[in-house]
Each structure stands twice: as structure tokens, then as C-alpha cells.
Amino acid sequence: MRIYSGIQPTGCITIGNYIGAVKNWLELQEENDCLFAVANQHALTVRQVPQELRERTLSFFAQFLACGLDPEKSILYVQSNVPEHSELAWILSCHTYIGELERMTQFKDKSRKNEDNINAGLLTYPVLMAADILLFGSDLVPVGKDQKQHLELARDLAIRFNNRYGDTFVVPEPYIPKQGAKITSLQNPTEKMSKSDKDQNATVSIIDPPDVIMRKFKRAVTDSDNRIVFAEEKPGISNLLTIYSAFTGVTVEEAEARFQGKGYGDFKLAVGEAVADALAPVQKKYNEYLSDKAELERIMKEGAEKAHRLAARTMRKVKKKIGFVQD
Ligand code: ATP
Ligand code: LTN
């Protein structure tokens, strides 16, 4: 199967992104034909400092590799290095109704949070995301729950285009994990952990040093009864159990049994340790990749060339269907 996904280089990759998305990518790349992108064009929907965006893009790419995404198995690249993304996005935007975009929960959320910068890109962002996916004939898109609505638009656009011009695009399916599809903030456990959250204690980055990880888990907001069980009315503890399970491989039930009778303090320390231990080898590799920029850029370029070849093939087909003269 053809698999596609991406992460925008804003903030830093959190354990939410890791559990909800990247961890599944690692499994999928073993048996499928995968493309994973640093979606830097998407990041422009919020204001960026150019030098920081450049550095963050390199850092995200190094984090992809450090997590175990393998350029021998998957195509890893940076979105802006493949011009077909914007080319297809324009064509798809002329087939998207404004009402469809105004309905998007993320658009409404982000407009509220960026009142001084509600730019057109914030509205049309899901069209660019649909272009990313449809360019490569993707069958499956592994994402967290927050992206489900955007994926439905990608499906609708593929179907609409196919109906109007004849079979062109594969209609993609979302792939949302059963557990960990919405890791929540450590400070506000009913809200999504979001990598652009301004509260440093709310998120844990995959490159946070071990002492920082421990401190953040110690401060995690929980509730006042002292039972370590997974339950709707205990969002903080349930979130910590999900994180513990994702990083140790034990099930949530096993984790509950393991901590029965223990206090919250001990439990939070154990979660922090499990996360810090699991991330130690990732962080070591991250520093190695980051210290060899030439190699990083070589891998990036190779990925972009492969992605471009596939994308150009789709664009030739699309242009012909809609009546653009051939160049
Ligand atoms: P931002 O705060 O800048 O909007 P984000 O944290 O939502 O960023 P994205 O780049 O939008 O991160 O998402 C990358 C991938 O991680 C997507 O597949 C998304 O669904 C997934 N993801 C993001 N946050 C979480 C979370 N809290 N739990 C599970 N999956 C998540
Ligand atoms: N919009 C996504 C990131 C993203 C993506 C994609 C995910 C950009 N292009 C294509 C899946 C497929 C987000 O998580 N904010």
C-alpha cells in the first residue's frame, strides 16, 4: 500500500505527535511504500522567523531519522522542495467550496488563537493537505484524531475530481490509532497536547533532556483521589497511563495492575523514567545527525528527487484531464 503523512515544523515534535503519528509510521514503513514529509509550507499559516523555520526544518528532518524513519525504506523529504504540492493545491482549491473550509474545526480554533493573522492560508490549509496526499496516490494516511476532518475533505475532493474528469485519484483512508490518537496536555488534561502550546510544562518534546522530562511529569496535573485507573472522569491519570503504555509496550491494564496501591508521586516518576529511557537512544542519534549537516542535506535532496518524480507523473495526468495544454 502507498502510505503518506507529514508533520508541520512548528514548535518541537511532542510525545503526542510521536504516539499519535510517528510511532505508527515506523511500523508501516516495514511493509509498505511510504512517504513522510516535513510540511514546511503548512507552517507558514502562522508567522515564522525565516532563520528559525530553516533550522527547525532541518531539526525535524533529523528527528525523523533519529526516530528510525529510514531513507532506504521510505521517501523522506521537505514539502517545499517538491513544487507539485502548490501546483496541485491551486487546482484543487478551484474545486473546493468556501463553506467546506469554513466548517473546519482547526480553522475555527486557529482563527481564535491568531486573531491578528487570519490569513487565507489558514483557511485553505486543508486543500494543500489534500494535494499532499492525492499527489502520491496514497491509500492510507496515518494521523492523530485531530486530522480526521481534513482527511474527509481529501476524500471528498478525490471523489469530486474523479466524478467530473474520470478516474484520476486514489480515495485515501485515514489510519487513526485505537490508543493514543489524542494525547492530552500535561497541564490541561482535557485538551490536546499541541506542539505550539505556549506553556512549556504542557508538552514533552522528544528531544527534551531527561531532567526536563522528569520535571514535567512530576508537575503533571491529575486529580485528588489516589487511584491509578483508566477512566473518563480521570483524564490526567488516563493520559499518563496511555503514555506509559506507548513507551513501555505494556498494556494499560497491565500498567494499572503494576501501580495498584501506589501513590500518584511514584506513578508520575515511573512514567517520566519510562519516557526518558525510551527517548535516550533517539536523542543520541538526533545529535549525531544534526552534527553532519552535509549528510542530512544529501538525504533530504535524494528524498525530494524521488518524491518529485512520482508527483510529476500525477501532475501530467491531472493537467491533461482538466484541459491545460501540455508543456
Ligand atoms: P500545532 O500545535 O502546531 O497545530 P500539532 O501538535 O497539532 O501542531 P501537527 O504537525 O499538526 O502537530 O501534527 C502532526 C501529527 O501528529 C498529526 O498526524 C497529528 O494528528 C498528530 N498529533 C498531533 N497532536 C497529537 C496528540 N496530542 N495526540 C495524538 N496525535 C497527535
Ligand atoms: N496537517 C497535518 C500535517 C500534514 C499532513 C499532510 C498529514 C501536512 N500534510 C498530509 C497527513 C497527510 C497536521 O497534522 N497538522
Coordinates of C-alpha atoms and ligand atoms in Angstrom, one line a residue:
M1 CA 0.0 0.0 0.0
R2 CA 1.0 3.6 -0.6
I3 CA 1.2 5.5 2.8
Y4 CA 1.6 9.2 3.2
S5 CA 1.9 11.5 6.2
G6 CA 3.5 14.7 7.4
I7 CA 4.2 17.0 10.3
Q8 CA 4.5 20.7 10.2
P9 CA 7.7 22.2 11.6
T10 CA 6.2 24.4 14.3
G11 CA 7.3 24.1 18.0
C12 CA 9.0 20.8 18.5
I13 CA 7.9 17.2 17.9
T14 CA 6.0 16.2 21.1
I15 CA 5.3 12.8 22.6
G16 CA 1.7 13.4 21.3
N17 CA 3.0 13.6 17.7
Y18 CA 5.2 10.6 18.4
I19 CA 2.5 8.3 19.8
G20 CA -0.3 9.5 17.5
A21 CA 1.6 9.6 14.3
V22 CA 5.4 8.8 14.1
K23 CA 5.2 5.5 16.1
N24 CA 2.7 4.1 13.5
W25 CA 4.8 5.4 10.6
L26 CA 7.7 3.2 11.9
E27 CA 5.6 0.1 11.8
L28 CA 4.1 0.9 8.5
Q29 CA 7.4 1.6 6.7
E30 CA 8.4 -2.1 7.2
E31 CA 5.8 -3.4 4.8
N32 CA 4.6 -0.5 2.7
D33 CA 5.6 2.1 0.2
C34 CA 5.8 5.2 2.4
L35 CA 6.4 8.9 2.0
F36 CA 6.8 11.2 5.0
A37 CA 7.3 14.9 4.8
V38 CA 8.3 17.9 6.9
A39 CA 5.3 20.0 5.9
N40 CA 7.0 23.4 6.0
Q41 CA 4.5 25.1 3.6
H42 CA 1.8 24.3 6.1
A43 CA 3.9 26.0 8.9
L44 CA 3.6 29.4 7.0
T45 CA -0.1 29.6 8.1
V46 CA 1.3 31.1 11.3
R47 CA 4.0 33.8 11.3
Q48 CA 7.5 32.3 11.1
V49 CA 11.0 33.8 11.6
P50 CA 12.8 32.7 8.4
Q51 CA 16.1 31.6 10.0
E52 CA 14.2 29.7 12.7
L53 CA 11.9 28.0 10.2
R54 CA 15.0 26.9 8.2
E55 CA 16.7 25.5 11.4
R56 CA 13.5 23.8 12.6
T57 CA 13.0 22.1 9.3
L58 CA 16.5 20.6 9.5
S59 CA 15.9 19.7 13.1
F60 CA 12.6 18.0 12.3
F61 CA 14.2 16.1 9.5
A62 CA 17.0 14.9 11.8
Q63 CA 14.3 13.9 14.4
F64 CA 12.5 11.8 11.7
L65 CA 15.8 9.9 11.1
A66 CA 16.6 9.6 14.8
C67 CA 13.2 8.1 15.5
G68 CA 14.0 5.3 13.0
L69 CA 12.4 6.5 9.7
D70 CA 14.7 5.0 7.2
P71 CA 15.5 6.7 3.8
E72 CA 16.3 3.2 2.4
K73 CA 12.7 2.1 3.2
S74 CA 10.7 5.3 2.9
I75 CA 10.8 8.5 0.9
L76 CA 11.6 11.3 3.4
Y77 CA 11.6 14.9 2.2
V78 CA 10.7 18.5 2.8
Q79 CA 7.5 19.7 1.2
S80 CA 8.7 22.9 -0.3
N81 CA 11.4 21.0 -2.3
V82 CA 8.6 19.4 -4.4
P83 CA 6.8 22.2 -6.3
E84 CA 3.9 20.0 -7.4
H85 CA 2.3 20.4 -3.9
S86 CA 1.4 24.0 -4.6
E87 CA 0.6 23.3 -8.2
L88 CA -2.0 20.7 -7.3
A89 CA -3.3 22.7 -4.3
W90 CA -4.3 25.6 -6.7
I91 CA -6.2 23.2 -8.9
L92 CA -7.9 21.5 -6.0
S93 CA -8.8 24.9 -4.4
C94 CA -10.8 25.7 -7.5
H95 CA -12.9 22.6 -6.7
T96 CA -13.4 23.3 -3.0
Y97 CA -16.3 25.3 -1.7
I98 CA -15.5 28.0 0.9
G99 CA -18.3 26.6 3.1
E100 CA -16.4 23.3 3.3
L101 CA -13.3 25.1 4.6
E102 CA -15.1 27.5 7.0
R103 CA -16.5 24.4 8.7
M104 CA -13.1 23.0 9.7
T105 CA -12.7 22.8 13.5
Q106 CA -9.0 23.6 13.2
F107 CA -9.6 26.7 11.2
K108 CA -12.0 28.0 13.8
D109 CA -9.6 27.1 16.6
K110 CA -6.6 28.7 15.0
S111 CA -8.5 31.8 13.9
R112 CA -9.4 32.3 17.6
K113 CA -5.8 31.8 18.7
N114 CA -4.3 34.1 15.9
E115 CA -6.9 36.9 15.7
D116 CA -4.3 39.3 14.2
N117 CA -3.3 36.9 11.4
I118 CA -6.3 35.1 10.0
N119 CA -4.7 34.7 6.6
A120 CA -6.1 32.9 3.5
G121 CA -3.7 30.1 4.0
L122 CA -5.2 29.2 7.4
L123 CA -8.5 28.7 5.5
T124 CA -7.1 26.8 2.5
Y125 CA -4.6 24.7 4.5
P126 CA -6.7 21.5 4.2
V127 CA -6.6 21.9 0.4
L128 CA -2.8 21.9 0.5
M129 CA -3.0 18.8 2.7
A130 CA -5.4 17.1 0.2
A131 CA -2.8 17.9 -2.5
D132 CA 0.0 16.3 -0.5
I133 CA -2.0 13.1 -0.1
L134 CA -3.5 12.9 -3.6
L135 CA -0.3 13.7 -5.4
F136 CA 1.1 10.3 -4.5
G137 CA -1.9 8.0 -4.9
S138 CA -1.9 7.4 -1.2
D139 CA -4.1 4.6 0.1
L140 CA -3.6 5.2 3.8
V141 CA -2.8 8.3 5.9
P142 CA -1.6 7.6 9.5
V143 CA -2.6 10.7 11.6
G144 CA -3.9 11.6 15.0
K145 CA -7.6 12.2 15.6
D146 CA -7.4 16.0 15.1
Q147 CA -6.7 15.4 11.3
K148 CA -9.8 13.3 10.6
Q149 CA -11.9 16.1 9.3
H150 CA -9.1 17.2 6.9
L151 CA -8.8 13.7 5.6
E152 CA -12.5 13.6 4.9
L153 CA -12.1 16.7 2.7
A154 CA -9.2 15.0 0.8
R155 CA -11.5 12.0 0.2
D156 CA -14.4 14.3 -1.0
L157 CA -12.1 16.2 -3.3
A158 CA -10.7 13.0 -4.8
I159 CA -14.2 11.7 -5.4
R160 CA -15.4 15.0 -6.8
F161 CA -12.5 15.2 -9.2
N162 CA -12.9 11.6 -10.3
N163 CA -16.6 12.1 -11.0
R164 CA -16.0 15.3 -13.0
Y165 CA -12.9 14.3 -15.1
G166 CA -12.8 10.5 -14.9
D167 CA -10.7 8.2 -12.6
T168 CA -7.6 10.2 -11.5
F169 CA -7.0 10.0 -7.8
V170 CA -7.0 7.2 -5.3
V171 CA -9.5 7.9 -2.5
P172 CA -7.4 7.8 0.7
E173 CA -8.4 6.2 4.1
P174 CA -7.4 7.6 7.4
Y175 CA -5.4 5.4 9.8
I176 CA -6.0 6.5 13.3
P177 CA -4.6 4.5 16.2
K178 CA -7.0 2.9 18.7
Q179 CA -4.9 4.1 21.6
G180 CA -3.0 7.4 21.7
A181 CA -4.9 9.2 19.0
K182 CA -5.3 12.1 21.3
I183 CA -2.6 12.6 23.9
T184 CA -3.6 15.4 26.1
S185 CA -1.8 18.4 27.6
L186 CA 0.1 17.6 30.9
Q187 CA -1.3 20.9 32.3
N188 CA -4.9 20.7 31.0
P189 CA -5.7 17.0 30.5
T190 CA -8.9 17.5 28.6
E191 CA -7.2 19.4 25.8
K192 CA -4.9 18.0 23.0
M193 CA -1.2 18.2 23.6
S194 CA -0.2 20.7 21.0
K195 CA 3.3 21.4 19.9
S196 CA 2.7 25.1 19.6
D197 CA 1.3 25.4 23.2
K198 CA 3.0 28.4 24.9
D199 CA 3.0 26.6 28.3
Q200 CA 6.3 24.7 28.3
N201 CA 5.0 22.4 31.1
A202 CA 2.1 21.2 28.9
T203 CA 4.1 19.3 26.4
V204 CA 7.0 17.0 26.3
S205 CA 9.3 17.2 23.3
I206 CA 11.1 14.0 22.1
I207 CA 14.3 16.0 22.4
D208 CA 13.8 17.3 25.9
P209 CA 16.7 16.4 28.2
P210 CA 15.9 13.6 30.8
D211 CA 15.8 16.0 33.8
V212 CA 13.3 18.3 31.9
I213 CA 11.1 15.2 31.1
M214 CA 11.1 14.2 34.7
R215 CA 10.2 17.7 35.9
K216 CA 7.3 18.0 33.5
F217 CA 5.8 14.6 34.5
K218 CA 6.3 15.5 38.2
R219 CA 4.2 18.6 37.6
A220 CA 1.6 16.9 35.5
V221 CA -2.0 17.8 36.6
T222 CA -4.0 14.9 37.9
D223 CA -7.0 14.7 40.3
S224 CA -7.4 14.4 44.0
D225 CA -8.4 10.7 44.6
N226 CA -5.5 8.4 44.5
R227 CA -6.5 5.5 42.2
I228 CA -4.3 4.7 39.2
V229 CA -7.1 3.6 36.8
F230 CA -8.1 4.5 33.3
A231 CA -11.4 6.2 33.4
E232 CA -13.3 9.0 31.6
E233 CA -13.6 11.1 34.8
K234 CA -9.8 10.8 35.4
P235 CA -8.4 12.4 32.2
G236 CA -4.9 13.2 33.7
I237 CA -4.2 9.7 35.0
S238 CA -5.7 8.1 31.9
N239 CA -3.4 10.2 29.7
L240 CA -0.4 9.2 31.8
L241 CA -1.3 5.5 31.6
T242 CA -1.6 5.8 27.8
I243 CA 1.8 7.5 27.6
Y244 CA 3.3 4.8 29.9
S245 CA 1.8 2.0 27.8
A246 CA 3.0 3.5 24.5
F247 CA 6.6 3.9 25.7
T248 CA 7.0 0.6 27.5
G249 CA 4.9 -1.7 25.4
V250 CA 2.8 -3.0 28.4
T251 CA -1.0 -2.7 28.0
V252 CA -2.9 -0.1 30.0
E253 CA -4.5 -3.0 32.1
E254 CA -1.0 -4.3 32.9
A255 CA 0.1 -0.8 33.9
E256 CA -2.9 -0.4 36.2
A257 CA -2.1 -3.7 37.9
R258 CA 1.6 -2.7 38.2
F259 CA 0.7 0.5 40.0
Q260 CA -2.2 -0.7 42.2
G261 CA -1.8 0.7 45.7
K262 CA 1.0 3.1 44.7
G263 CA 0.7 6.9 45.0
Y264 CA 0.5 9.4 42.2
G265 CA 4.0 10.7 43.0
D266 CA 5.6 7.3 42.4
F267 CA 3.5 6.8 39.3
K268 CA 4.5 10.1 37.7
L269 CA 8.2 9.3 38.4
A270 CA 7.8 5.9 36.7
V271 CA 6.1 7.5 33.6
G272 CA 8.8 10.1 33.4
E273 CA 11.6 7.5 33.6
A274 CA 9.9 5.2 31.0
V275 CA 9.7 8.1 28.5
A276 CA 13.2 9.4 29.2
D277 CA 14.7 5.9 28.9
A278 CA 12.8 5.2 25.6
L279 CA 13.9 8.5 24.2
A280 CA 17.6 8.3 25.2
P281 CA 18.7 6.4 22.0
V282 CA 16.6 8.7 19.8
Q283 CA 18.3 11.8 21.3
K284 CA 21.7 10.3 20.8
K285 CA 21.1 9.6 17.1
Y286 CA 19.5 13.1 16.8
N287 CA 22.7 14.8 17.9
E288 CA 24.7 12.6 15.5
Y289 CA 22.6 13.5 12.5
L290 CA 22.5 17.2 13.4
S291 CA 26.2 17.4 13.6
D292 CA 26.6 16.2 10.0
K293 CA 24.5 18.8 8.0
A294 CA 26.0 17.7 4.7
E295 CA 24.7 14.2 5.1
L296 CA 21.4 15.5 6.3
E297 CA 21.1 17.7 3.2
R298 CA 22.1 14.8 1.0
I299 CA 19.3 12.6 2.3
M300 CA 16.8 15.5 2.0
K301 CA 17.8 16.1 -1.6
E302 CA 17.6 12.4 -2.5
G303 CA 14.1 12.2 -0.9
A304 CA 12.9 15.3 -2.8
E305 CA 14.0 13.9 -6.1
K306 CA 12.2 10.6 -5.6
A307 CA 9.0 12.4 -4.4
H308 CA 9.2 14.8 -7.4
R309 CA 9.4 12.0 -9.9
L310 CA 6.2 10.5 -8.5
A311 CA 4.4 13.8 -8.2
A312 CA 5.3 14.9 -11.7
R313 CA 3.6 11.8 -13.0
T314 CA 0.3 12.6 -11.3
M315 CA 0.5 16.2 -12.4
R316 CA 0.9 15.2 -16.1
K317 CA -2.3 13.2 -15.7
V318 CA -4.2 15.9 -13.9
K319 CA -3.2 18.7 -16.4
K320 CA -4.4 16.6 -19.3
K321 CA -7.7 15.9 -17.6
I322 CA -8.6 19.5 -16.8
G323 CA -7.6 20.8 -20.2
F324 CA -4.2 22.5 -19.6
V325 CA -2.1 22.5 -22.8
Q326 CA 0.9 20.2 -22.5
D327 CA 4.3 21.8 -21.9
Ligands
ATP1 P1 0.3 22.6 16.2 O1 0.1 22.7 17.6 O2 1.4 23.4 15.6 O3 -1.0 22.7 15.4 P2 0.3 19.7 16.4 O4 0.9 19.3 17.7 O5 -1.2 19.6 16.3 O6 0.8 21.1 15.9 P3 0.8 18.6 13.8 O7 2.0 18.9 13.0 O8 -0.4 19.4 13.4 O9 1.0 18.8 15.3 O10 0.5 17.1 13.7 C1 1.4 16.1 13.3 C2 0.8 14.7 13.5 O11 0.7 14.4 14.9 C3 -0.6 14.6 13.0 O12 -0.8 13.3 12.5 C4 -1.5 14.8 14.2 O13 -2.7 14.2 14.1 C5 -0.7 14.1 15.3 N1 -0.9 14.7 16.6 C6 -0.8 16.0 17.0 N2 -1.1 16.2 18.3 C7 -1.4 14.9 18.8 C8 -1.8 14.5 20.0 N3 -1.9 15.3 21.1 N4 -2.1 13.2 20.2 C9 -2.0 12.3 19.1 N5 -1.6 12.7 17.9 C10 -1.3 14.0 17.7
LTN2 N1 -1.8 19.0 8.5 C1 -1.1 17.9 9.2 C2 0.3 17.7 8.8 C3 0.2 17.3 7.4 C4 -0.2 16.0 6.9 C5 -0.1 16.1 5.5 C6 -0.7 14.9 7.5 C7 0.6 18.0 6.3 N2 0.3 17.3 5.1 C8 -0.6 15.0 4.7 C9 -1.1 13.8 6.7 C10 -1.0 13.9 5.3 C11 -1.1 18.2 10.7 O1 -1.0 17.3 11.4 N3 -1.3 19.4 11.1

